Each structure stands twice: as C-alpha cells, then as structure tokens.
mmCIF file of C-alpha atoms in Angstrom:
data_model
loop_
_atom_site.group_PDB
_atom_site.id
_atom_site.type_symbol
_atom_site.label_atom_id
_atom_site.label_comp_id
_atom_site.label_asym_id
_atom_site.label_seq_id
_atom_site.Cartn_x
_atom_site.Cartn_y
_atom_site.Cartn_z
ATOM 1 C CA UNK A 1 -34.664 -33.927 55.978
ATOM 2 C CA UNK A 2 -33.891 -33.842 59.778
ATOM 3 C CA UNK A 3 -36.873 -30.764 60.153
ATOM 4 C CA UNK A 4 -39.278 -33.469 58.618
ATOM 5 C CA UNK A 5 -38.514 -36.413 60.548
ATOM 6 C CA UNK A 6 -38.595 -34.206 63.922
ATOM 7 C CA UNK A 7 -42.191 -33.152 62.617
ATOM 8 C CA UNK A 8 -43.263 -36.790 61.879
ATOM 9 C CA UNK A 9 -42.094 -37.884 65.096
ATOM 10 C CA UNK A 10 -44.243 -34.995 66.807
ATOM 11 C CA UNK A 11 -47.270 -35.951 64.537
ATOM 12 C CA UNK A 12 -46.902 -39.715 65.451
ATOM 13 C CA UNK A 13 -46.031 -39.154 69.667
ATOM 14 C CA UNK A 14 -48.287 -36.384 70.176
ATOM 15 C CA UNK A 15 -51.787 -37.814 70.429
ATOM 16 C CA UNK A 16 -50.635 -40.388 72.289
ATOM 17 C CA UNK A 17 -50.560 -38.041 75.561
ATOM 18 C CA UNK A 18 -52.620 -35.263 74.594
ATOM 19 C CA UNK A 19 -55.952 -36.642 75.653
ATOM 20 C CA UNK A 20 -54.569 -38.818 78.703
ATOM 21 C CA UNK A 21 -57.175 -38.612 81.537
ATOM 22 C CA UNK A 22 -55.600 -36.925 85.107
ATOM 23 C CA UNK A 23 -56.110 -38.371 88.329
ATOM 24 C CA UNK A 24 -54.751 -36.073 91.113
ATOM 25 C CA UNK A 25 -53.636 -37.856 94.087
ATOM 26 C CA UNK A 26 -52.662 -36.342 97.566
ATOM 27 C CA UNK A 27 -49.214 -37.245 98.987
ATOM 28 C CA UNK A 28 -49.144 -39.907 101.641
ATOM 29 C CA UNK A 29 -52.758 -40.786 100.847
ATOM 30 C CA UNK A 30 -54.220 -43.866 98.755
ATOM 31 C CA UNK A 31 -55.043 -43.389 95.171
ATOM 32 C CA UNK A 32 -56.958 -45.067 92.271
ATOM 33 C CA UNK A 33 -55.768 -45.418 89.148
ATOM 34 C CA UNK A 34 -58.747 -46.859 86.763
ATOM 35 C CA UNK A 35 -58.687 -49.261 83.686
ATOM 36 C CA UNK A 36 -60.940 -50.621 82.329
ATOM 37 C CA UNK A 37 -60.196 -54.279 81.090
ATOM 38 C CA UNK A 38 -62.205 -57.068 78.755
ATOM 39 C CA UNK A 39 -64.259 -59.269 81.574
ATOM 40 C CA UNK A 40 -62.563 -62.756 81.011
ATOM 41 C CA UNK A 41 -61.327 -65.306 83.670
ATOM 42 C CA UNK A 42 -57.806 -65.241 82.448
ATOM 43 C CA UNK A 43 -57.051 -61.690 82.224
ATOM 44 C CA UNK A 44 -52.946 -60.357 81.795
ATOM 45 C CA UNK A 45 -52.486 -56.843 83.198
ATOM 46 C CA UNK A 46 -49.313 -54.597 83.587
ATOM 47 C CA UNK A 47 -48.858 -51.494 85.216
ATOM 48 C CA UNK A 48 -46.085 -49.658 84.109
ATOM 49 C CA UNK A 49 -44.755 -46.193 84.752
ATOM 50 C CA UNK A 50 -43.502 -44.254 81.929
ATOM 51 C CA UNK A 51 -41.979 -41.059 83.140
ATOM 52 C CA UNK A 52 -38.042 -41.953 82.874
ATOM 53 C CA UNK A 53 -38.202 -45.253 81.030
ATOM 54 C CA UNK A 54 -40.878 -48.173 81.113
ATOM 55 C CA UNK A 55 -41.028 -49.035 85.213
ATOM 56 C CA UNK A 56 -43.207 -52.061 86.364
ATOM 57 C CA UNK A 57 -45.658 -50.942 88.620
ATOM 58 C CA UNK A 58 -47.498 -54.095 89.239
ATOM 59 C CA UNK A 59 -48.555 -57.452 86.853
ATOM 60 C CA UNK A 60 -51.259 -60.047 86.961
ATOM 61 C CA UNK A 61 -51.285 -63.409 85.625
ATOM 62 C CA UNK A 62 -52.168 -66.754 85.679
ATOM 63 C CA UNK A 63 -54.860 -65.641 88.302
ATOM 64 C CA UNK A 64 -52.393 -63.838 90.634
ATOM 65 C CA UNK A 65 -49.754 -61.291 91.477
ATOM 66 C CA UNK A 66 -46.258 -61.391 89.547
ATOM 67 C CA UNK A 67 -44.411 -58.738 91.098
ATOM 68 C CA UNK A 68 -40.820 -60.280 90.149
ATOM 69 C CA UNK A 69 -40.567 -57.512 87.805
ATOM 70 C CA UNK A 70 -41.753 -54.739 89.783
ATOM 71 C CA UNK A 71 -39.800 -51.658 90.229
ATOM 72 C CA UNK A 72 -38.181 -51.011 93.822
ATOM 73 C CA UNK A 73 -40.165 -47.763 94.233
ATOM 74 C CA UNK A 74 -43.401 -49.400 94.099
ATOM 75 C CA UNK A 75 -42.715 -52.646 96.406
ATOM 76 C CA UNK A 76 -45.260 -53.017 99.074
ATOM 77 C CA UNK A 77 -47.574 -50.016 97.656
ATOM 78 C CA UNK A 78 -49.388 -51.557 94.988
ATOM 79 C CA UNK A 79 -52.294 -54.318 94.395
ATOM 80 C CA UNK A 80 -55.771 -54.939 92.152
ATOM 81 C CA UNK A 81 -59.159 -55.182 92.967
ATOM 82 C CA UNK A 82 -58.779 -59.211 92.301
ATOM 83 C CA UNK A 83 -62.646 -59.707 92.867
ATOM 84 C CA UNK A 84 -63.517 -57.450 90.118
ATOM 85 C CA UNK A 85 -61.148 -58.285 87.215
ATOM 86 C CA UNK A 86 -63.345 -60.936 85.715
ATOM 87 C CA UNK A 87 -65.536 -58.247 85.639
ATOM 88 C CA UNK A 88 -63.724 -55.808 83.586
ATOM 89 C CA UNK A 89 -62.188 -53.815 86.512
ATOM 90 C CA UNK A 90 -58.321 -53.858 85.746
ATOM 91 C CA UNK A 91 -57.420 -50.501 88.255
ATOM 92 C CA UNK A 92 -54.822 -49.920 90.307
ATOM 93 C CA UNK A 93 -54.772 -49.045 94.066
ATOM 94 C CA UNK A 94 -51.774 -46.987 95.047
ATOM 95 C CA UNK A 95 -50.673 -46.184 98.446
ATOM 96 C CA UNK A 96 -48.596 -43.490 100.871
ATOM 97 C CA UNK A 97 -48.206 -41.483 97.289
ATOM 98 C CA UNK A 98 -45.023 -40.106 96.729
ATOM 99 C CA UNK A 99 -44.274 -36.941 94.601
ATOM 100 C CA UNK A 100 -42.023 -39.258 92.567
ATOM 101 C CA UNK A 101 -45.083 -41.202 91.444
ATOM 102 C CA UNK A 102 -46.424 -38.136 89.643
ATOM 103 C CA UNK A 103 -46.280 -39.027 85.792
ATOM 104 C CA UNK A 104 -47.824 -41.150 82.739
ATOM 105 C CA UNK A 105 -49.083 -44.557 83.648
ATOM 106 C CA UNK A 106 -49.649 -47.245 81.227
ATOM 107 C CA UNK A 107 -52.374 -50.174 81.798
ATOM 108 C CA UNK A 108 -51.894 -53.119 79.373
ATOM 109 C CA UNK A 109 -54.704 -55.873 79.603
ATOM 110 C CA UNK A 110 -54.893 -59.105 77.221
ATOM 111 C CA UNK A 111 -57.816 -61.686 77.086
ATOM 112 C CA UNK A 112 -58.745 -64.527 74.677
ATOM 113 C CA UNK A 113 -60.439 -61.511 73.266
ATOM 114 C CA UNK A 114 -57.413 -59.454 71.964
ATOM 115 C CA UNK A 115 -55.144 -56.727 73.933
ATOM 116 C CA UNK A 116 -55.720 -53.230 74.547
ATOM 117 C CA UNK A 117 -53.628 -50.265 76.425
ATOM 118 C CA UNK A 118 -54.791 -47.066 77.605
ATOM 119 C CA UNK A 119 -52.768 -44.085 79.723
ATOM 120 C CA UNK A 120 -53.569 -42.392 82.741
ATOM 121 C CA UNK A 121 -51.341 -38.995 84.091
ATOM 122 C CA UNK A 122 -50.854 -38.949 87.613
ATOM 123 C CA UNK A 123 -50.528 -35.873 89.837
ATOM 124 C CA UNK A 124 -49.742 -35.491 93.111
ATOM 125 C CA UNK A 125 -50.391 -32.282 95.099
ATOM 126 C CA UNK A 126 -49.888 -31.586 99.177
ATOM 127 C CA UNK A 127 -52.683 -30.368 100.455
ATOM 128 C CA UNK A 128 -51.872 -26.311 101.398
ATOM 129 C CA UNK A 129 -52.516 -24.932 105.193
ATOM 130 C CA UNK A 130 -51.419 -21.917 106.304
ATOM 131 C CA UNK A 131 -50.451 -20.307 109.687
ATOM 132 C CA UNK A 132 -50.314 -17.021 109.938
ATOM 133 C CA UNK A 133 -49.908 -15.235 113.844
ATOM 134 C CA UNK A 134 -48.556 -11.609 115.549
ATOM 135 C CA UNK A 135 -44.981 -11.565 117.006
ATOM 136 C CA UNK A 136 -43.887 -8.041 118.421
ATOM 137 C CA UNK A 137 -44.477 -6.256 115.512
ATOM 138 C CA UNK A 138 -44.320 -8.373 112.411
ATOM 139 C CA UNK A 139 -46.830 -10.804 110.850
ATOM 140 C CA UNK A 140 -45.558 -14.037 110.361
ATOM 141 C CA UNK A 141 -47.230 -16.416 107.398
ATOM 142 C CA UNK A 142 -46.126 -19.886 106.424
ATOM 143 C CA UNK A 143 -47.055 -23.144 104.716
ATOM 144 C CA UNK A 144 -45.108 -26.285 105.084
ATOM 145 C CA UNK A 145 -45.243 -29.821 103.010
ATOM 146 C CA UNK A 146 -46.536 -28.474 99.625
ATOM 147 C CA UNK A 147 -46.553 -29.366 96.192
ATOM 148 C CA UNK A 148 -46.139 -28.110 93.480
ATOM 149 C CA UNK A 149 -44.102 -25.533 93.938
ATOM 150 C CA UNK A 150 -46.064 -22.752 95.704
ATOM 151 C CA UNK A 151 -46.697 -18.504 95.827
ATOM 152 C CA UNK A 152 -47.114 -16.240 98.979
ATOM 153 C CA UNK A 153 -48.798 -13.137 98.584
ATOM 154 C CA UNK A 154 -49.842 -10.286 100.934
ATOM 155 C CA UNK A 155 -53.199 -7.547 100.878
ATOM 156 C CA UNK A 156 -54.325 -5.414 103.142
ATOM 157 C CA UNK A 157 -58.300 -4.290 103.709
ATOM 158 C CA UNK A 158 -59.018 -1.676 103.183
ATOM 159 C CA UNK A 159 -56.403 -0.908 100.498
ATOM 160 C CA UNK A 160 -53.248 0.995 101.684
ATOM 161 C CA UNK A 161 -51.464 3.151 99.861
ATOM 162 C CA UNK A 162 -48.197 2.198 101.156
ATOM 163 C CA UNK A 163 -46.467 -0.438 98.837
ATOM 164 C CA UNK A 164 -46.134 -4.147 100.738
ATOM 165 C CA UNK A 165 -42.904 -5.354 99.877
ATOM 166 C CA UNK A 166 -42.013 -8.693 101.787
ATOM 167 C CA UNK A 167 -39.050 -11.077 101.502
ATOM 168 C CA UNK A 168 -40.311 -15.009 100.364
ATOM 169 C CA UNK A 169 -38.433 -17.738 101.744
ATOM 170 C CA UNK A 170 -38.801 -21.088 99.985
ATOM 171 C CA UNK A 171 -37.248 -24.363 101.126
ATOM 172 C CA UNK A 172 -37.505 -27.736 99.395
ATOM 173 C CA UNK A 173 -36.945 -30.977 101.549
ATOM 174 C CA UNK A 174 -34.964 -33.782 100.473
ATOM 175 C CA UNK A 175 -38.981 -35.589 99.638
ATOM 176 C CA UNK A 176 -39.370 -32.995 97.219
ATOM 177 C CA UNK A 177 -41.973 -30.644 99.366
ATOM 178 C CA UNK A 178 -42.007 -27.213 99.609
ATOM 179 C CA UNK A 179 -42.024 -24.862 102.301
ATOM 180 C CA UNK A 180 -42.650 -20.875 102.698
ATOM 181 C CA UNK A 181 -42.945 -18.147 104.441
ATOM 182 C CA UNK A 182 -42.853 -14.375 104.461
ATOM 183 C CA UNK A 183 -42.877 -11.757 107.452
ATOM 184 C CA UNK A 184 -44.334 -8.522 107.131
ATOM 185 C CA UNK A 185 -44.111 -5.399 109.728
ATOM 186 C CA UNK A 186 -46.730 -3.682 110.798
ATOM 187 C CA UNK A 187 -47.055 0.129 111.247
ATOM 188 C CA UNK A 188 -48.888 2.749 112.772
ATOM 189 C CA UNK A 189 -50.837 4.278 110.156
ATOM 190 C CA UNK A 190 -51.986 0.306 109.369
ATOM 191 C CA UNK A 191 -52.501 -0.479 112.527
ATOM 192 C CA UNK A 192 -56.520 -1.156 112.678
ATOM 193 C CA UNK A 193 -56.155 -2.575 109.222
ATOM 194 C CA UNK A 194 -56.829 -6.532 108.048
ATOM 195 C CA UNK A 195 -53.950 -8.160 106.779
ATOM 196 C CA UNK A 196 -54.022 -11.447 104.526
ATOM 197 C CA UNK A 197 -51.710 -13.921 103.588
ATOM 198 C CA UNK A 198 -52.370 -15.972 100.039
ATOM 199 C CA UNK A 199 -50.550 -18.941 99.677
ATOM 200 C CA UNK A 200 -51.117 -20.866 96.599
ATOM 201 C CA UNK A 201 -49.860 -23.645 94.068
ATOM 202 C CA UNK A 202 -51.024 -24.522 90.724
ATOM 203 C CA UNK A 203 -53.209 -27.217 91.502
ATOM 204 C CA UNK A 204 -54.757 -25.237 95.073
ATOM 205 C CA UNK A 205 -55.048 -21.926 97.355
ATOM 206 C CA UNK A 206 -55.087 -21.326 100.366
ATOM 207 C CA UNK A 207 -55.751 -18.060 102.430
ATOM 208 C CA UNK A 208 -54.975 -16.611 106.430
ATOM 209 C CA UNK A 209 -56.162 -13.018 107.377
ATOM 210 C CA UNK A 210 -55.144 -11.024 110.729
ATOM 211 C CA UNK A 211 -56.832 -7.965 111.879
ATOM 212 C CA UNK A 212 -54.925 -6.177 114.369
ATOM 213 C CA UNK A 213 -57.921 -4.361 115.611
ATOM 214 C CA UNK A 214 -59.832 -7.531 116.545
ATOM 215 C CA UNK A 215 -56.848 -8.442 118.648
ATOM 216 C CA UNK A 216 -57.156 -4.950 120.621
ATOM 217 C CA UNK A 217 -60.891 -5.428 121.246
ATOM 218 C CA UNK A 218 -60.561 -8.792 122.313
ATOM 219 C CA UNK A 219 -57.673 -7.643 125.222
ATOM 220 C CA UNK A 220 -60.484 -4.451 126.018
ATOM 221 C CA UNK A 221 -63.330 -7.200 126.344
ATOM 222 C CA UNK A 222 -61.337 -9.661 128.483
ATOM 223 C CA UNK A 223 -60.009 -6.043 130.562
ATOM 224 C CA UNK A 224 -63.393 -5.498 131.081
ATOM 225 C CA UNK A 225 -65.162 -9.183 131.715
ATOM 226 C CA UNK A 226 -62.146 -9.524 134.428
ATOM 227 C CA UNK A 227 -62.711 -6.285 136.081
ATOM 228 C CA UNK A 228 -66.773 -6.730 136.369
ATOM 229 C CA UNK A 229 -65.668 -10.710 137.580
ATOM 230 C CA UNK A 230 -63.727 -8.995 140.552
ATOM 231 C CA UNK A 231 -66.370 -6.446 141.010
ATOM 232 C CA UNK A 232 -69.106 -9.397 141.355
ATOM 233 C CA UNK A 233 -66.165 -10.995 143.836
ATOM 234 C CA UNK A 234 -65.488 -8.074 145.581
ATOM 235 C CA UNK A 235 -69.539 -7.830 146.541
ATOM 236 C CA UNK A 236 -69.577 -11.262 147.340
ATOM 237 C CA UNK A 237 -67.156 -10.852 150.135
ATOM 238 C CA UNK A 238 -68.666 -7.869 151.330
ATOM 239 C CA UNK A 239 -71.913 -9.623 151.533
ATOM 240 C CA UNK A 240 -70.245 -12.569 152.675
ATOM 241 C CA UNK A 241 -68.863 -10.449 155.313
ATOM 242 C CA UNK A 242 -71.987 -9.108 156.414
ATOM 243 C CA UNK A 243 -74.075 -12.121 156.453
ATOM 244 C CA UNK A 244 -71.283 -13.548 159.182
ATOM 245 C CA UNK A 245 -72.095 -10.746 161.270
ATOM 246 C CA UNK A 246 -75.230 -11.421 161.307
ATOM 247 C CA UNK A 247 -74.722 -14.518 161.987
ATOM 248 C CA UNK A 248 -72.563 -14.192 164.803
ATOM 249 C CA UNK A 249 -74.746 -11.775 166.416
ATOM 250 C CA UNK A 250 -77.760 -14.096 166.289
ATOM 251 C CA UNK A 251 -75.938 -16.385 168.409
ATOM 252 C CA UNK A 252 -74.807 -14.332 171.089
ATOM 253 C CA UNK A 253 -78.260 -13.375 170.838
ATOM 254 C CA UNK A 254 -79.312 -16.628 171.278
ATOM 255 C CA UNK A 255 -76.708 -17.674 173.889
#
C-alpha cells in the first residue's frame, strides 16, 4: 500500500517540474523572470519562491505593489513592468542575484477572466575567469567567485609523457562562491612546452595557457631591442661629439 501511494504521489508531482522553463541569471546582475498574464486592467499577480516552502517574492493588486507579505530576502530587489501588465506582461525584474535565489518560481495571475499559474527554474551561475602566471618555478592557476561548484584541470602541448599530478584547492565563502586553484612545477625536460589550465563548472568553462618558451623569447627580444637602443645612443653621442668639434672649431675660425 505505502509502494503505491509513493508512486501516485510521483505520478501526480512529477510533471509539474519536469517541463519548467530555465532562466540562468548571473550573480550580482539583474534578471528577468517572464509570465505571461491575461491583458485586463485589474490584474492579481504573486511571485512566490518555492524552493524551501512557498516565499513571497513580490504581489500586485488593486493597481499597485503589496509587498506586506514579501519575504525578507527579496525586500528592495524586486518590482513589475507596471506599464505593461494591462497588456499581458506579468514578469518579474530581479536584482543583485544571489545564489540563494536559485530555485522554482511560481507566477500566479487572476483577471475577470479566470486564474492561471505557470513555473519558471531559476539558476544562477558566476561568471568563470581565470589567472594563471610564472612564480620561480611553479605555475600558478586560479579562479575566484564561481558557481556552481567548479573543476581545475591541467594539459600540456605537445603531450608529455610524464604524468601531471597537481593538488586542487577549493574554498567556499560564507555567499556560497567558490574559489580554486592548483600549482604545478615546471621541469627541465618541459621546459619549452605550453601549459594550460581548464577551469570549469557545469553551467561554463573557462581556459588560461602559459608557454614558457614565449617568455624566453620575449626577455631575448627586449635583450636585443635594448642593446641596438644603446648602440643607436652610443652613435648619437659620438656624432654628437663630433659635430661640437666642429663647431667649436668654426668659431675660432671665425674669431
């Protein structure tokens, strides 16, 4: 009996969420949740957030906000496009997006028409950028201020036979964002090689190389651009030189 009415429940929850449409938002950036609504002139719309419980993200009545309801974590961050909800345009603007927004939205709309109520899954992702840089002999790679939880990987080109095998650190801050980085050491026999650093979440990737060659040939090229500048200074002065005698001679000359 208990088998069945776990099944039934599955059966009767299950469409409900499997064909939500995802919006992915970036954290700390405005977002757009849509809904569509019946055009009428006295239009009722809640926003609610369903992920632990039934939150109230944001209502509208009587031809105006009622935000007595609305849930602490949303104060100050919400409103609707007021202009357009006669017109059928019930969405939501969101701002500074938080990774605790992430989660099912509901959008409940009534007119003289009837009532409808549609859901919406929210994402949030944080936007991956990688640094990756030479110090003594190890290359350093990191990523700070991601989300979801993200993946470091090394390569080398060309392919090495030697086996890369790097420590991952990963640190979560207290507004659920991830950090991480990895250091790898360099060695002779990859010396002239191209290293690259893959960073990636779920949602994004992200990707830093290094060539340790390039670096060499840039210190030989600036070697050489400063020698042939002090060359070019050197003659200068020697001409310089000359030209004064010149010059000076003309003068006594003239004198």
């Amino acid at each position: 009996m208990f088998c069945f009415m776990f099944l039934m429940v599955q059966t009767l929850t299950w469409p409900l969420s499997r064909g939500d449409p995802t919006v992915t938002c970036v954290f700390r950036q405005n977002c757009i949740l849509p809904c569509n609504v019946d055009p009428s002139s006295e239009t009722i719309i809640h926003w609610d957030h369903l992920t632990s419980g039934e939150h109230n993200v944001h209502s509208y009545y009587d031809t105006e906000d009622q935000l007595g309801r609305q849930d602490q974590q949303f104060k100050g961050r919400t409103s609707l496009f007021k202009d357009l909800i006669s017109r059928g345009n019930g969405s939501l603007m969101l701002t500074g997006v938080k990774i605790q927004d992430e989660g099912r939205y509901s959008c409940y709309s009534s007119t003289e028409r009837g009532s409808r109520k549609t859901f919406i899954q929210l994402k949030v992702e944080a936007l991956i950028k990688v640094s990756i840089k030479l110090v003594e002999n190890r290359i350093i790679c990191s990523s700070e201020w991601i989300y979801p939880q993200p993946e470091l990987s090394w390569s080398v080109n060309p392919p090495s036979e030697l086996e890369i095998n790097s420590p991952t650190m990963v640190h979560q801050t207290e507004e659920q964002l991830y950090s991480i980085s990895s250091s790898l050491l360099v060695s002779d026999r990859l010396y002239d090689q191209t290293y690259s650093c893959t960073v990636s979440s779920s949602r994004n990737k992200k990707t830093a190389s290094f060539c340790k060659k390039e670096v060499m040939e840039a210190s030989k090229v600036a070697a050489i651009i400063t020698g042939g500048f002090g060359l070019w200074i050197l003659i200068f002065v020697v001409i310089l030189g000359f030209c004064s005698r010149i010059t000076e001679a003309m003068c006594k000359t003239a004198s």
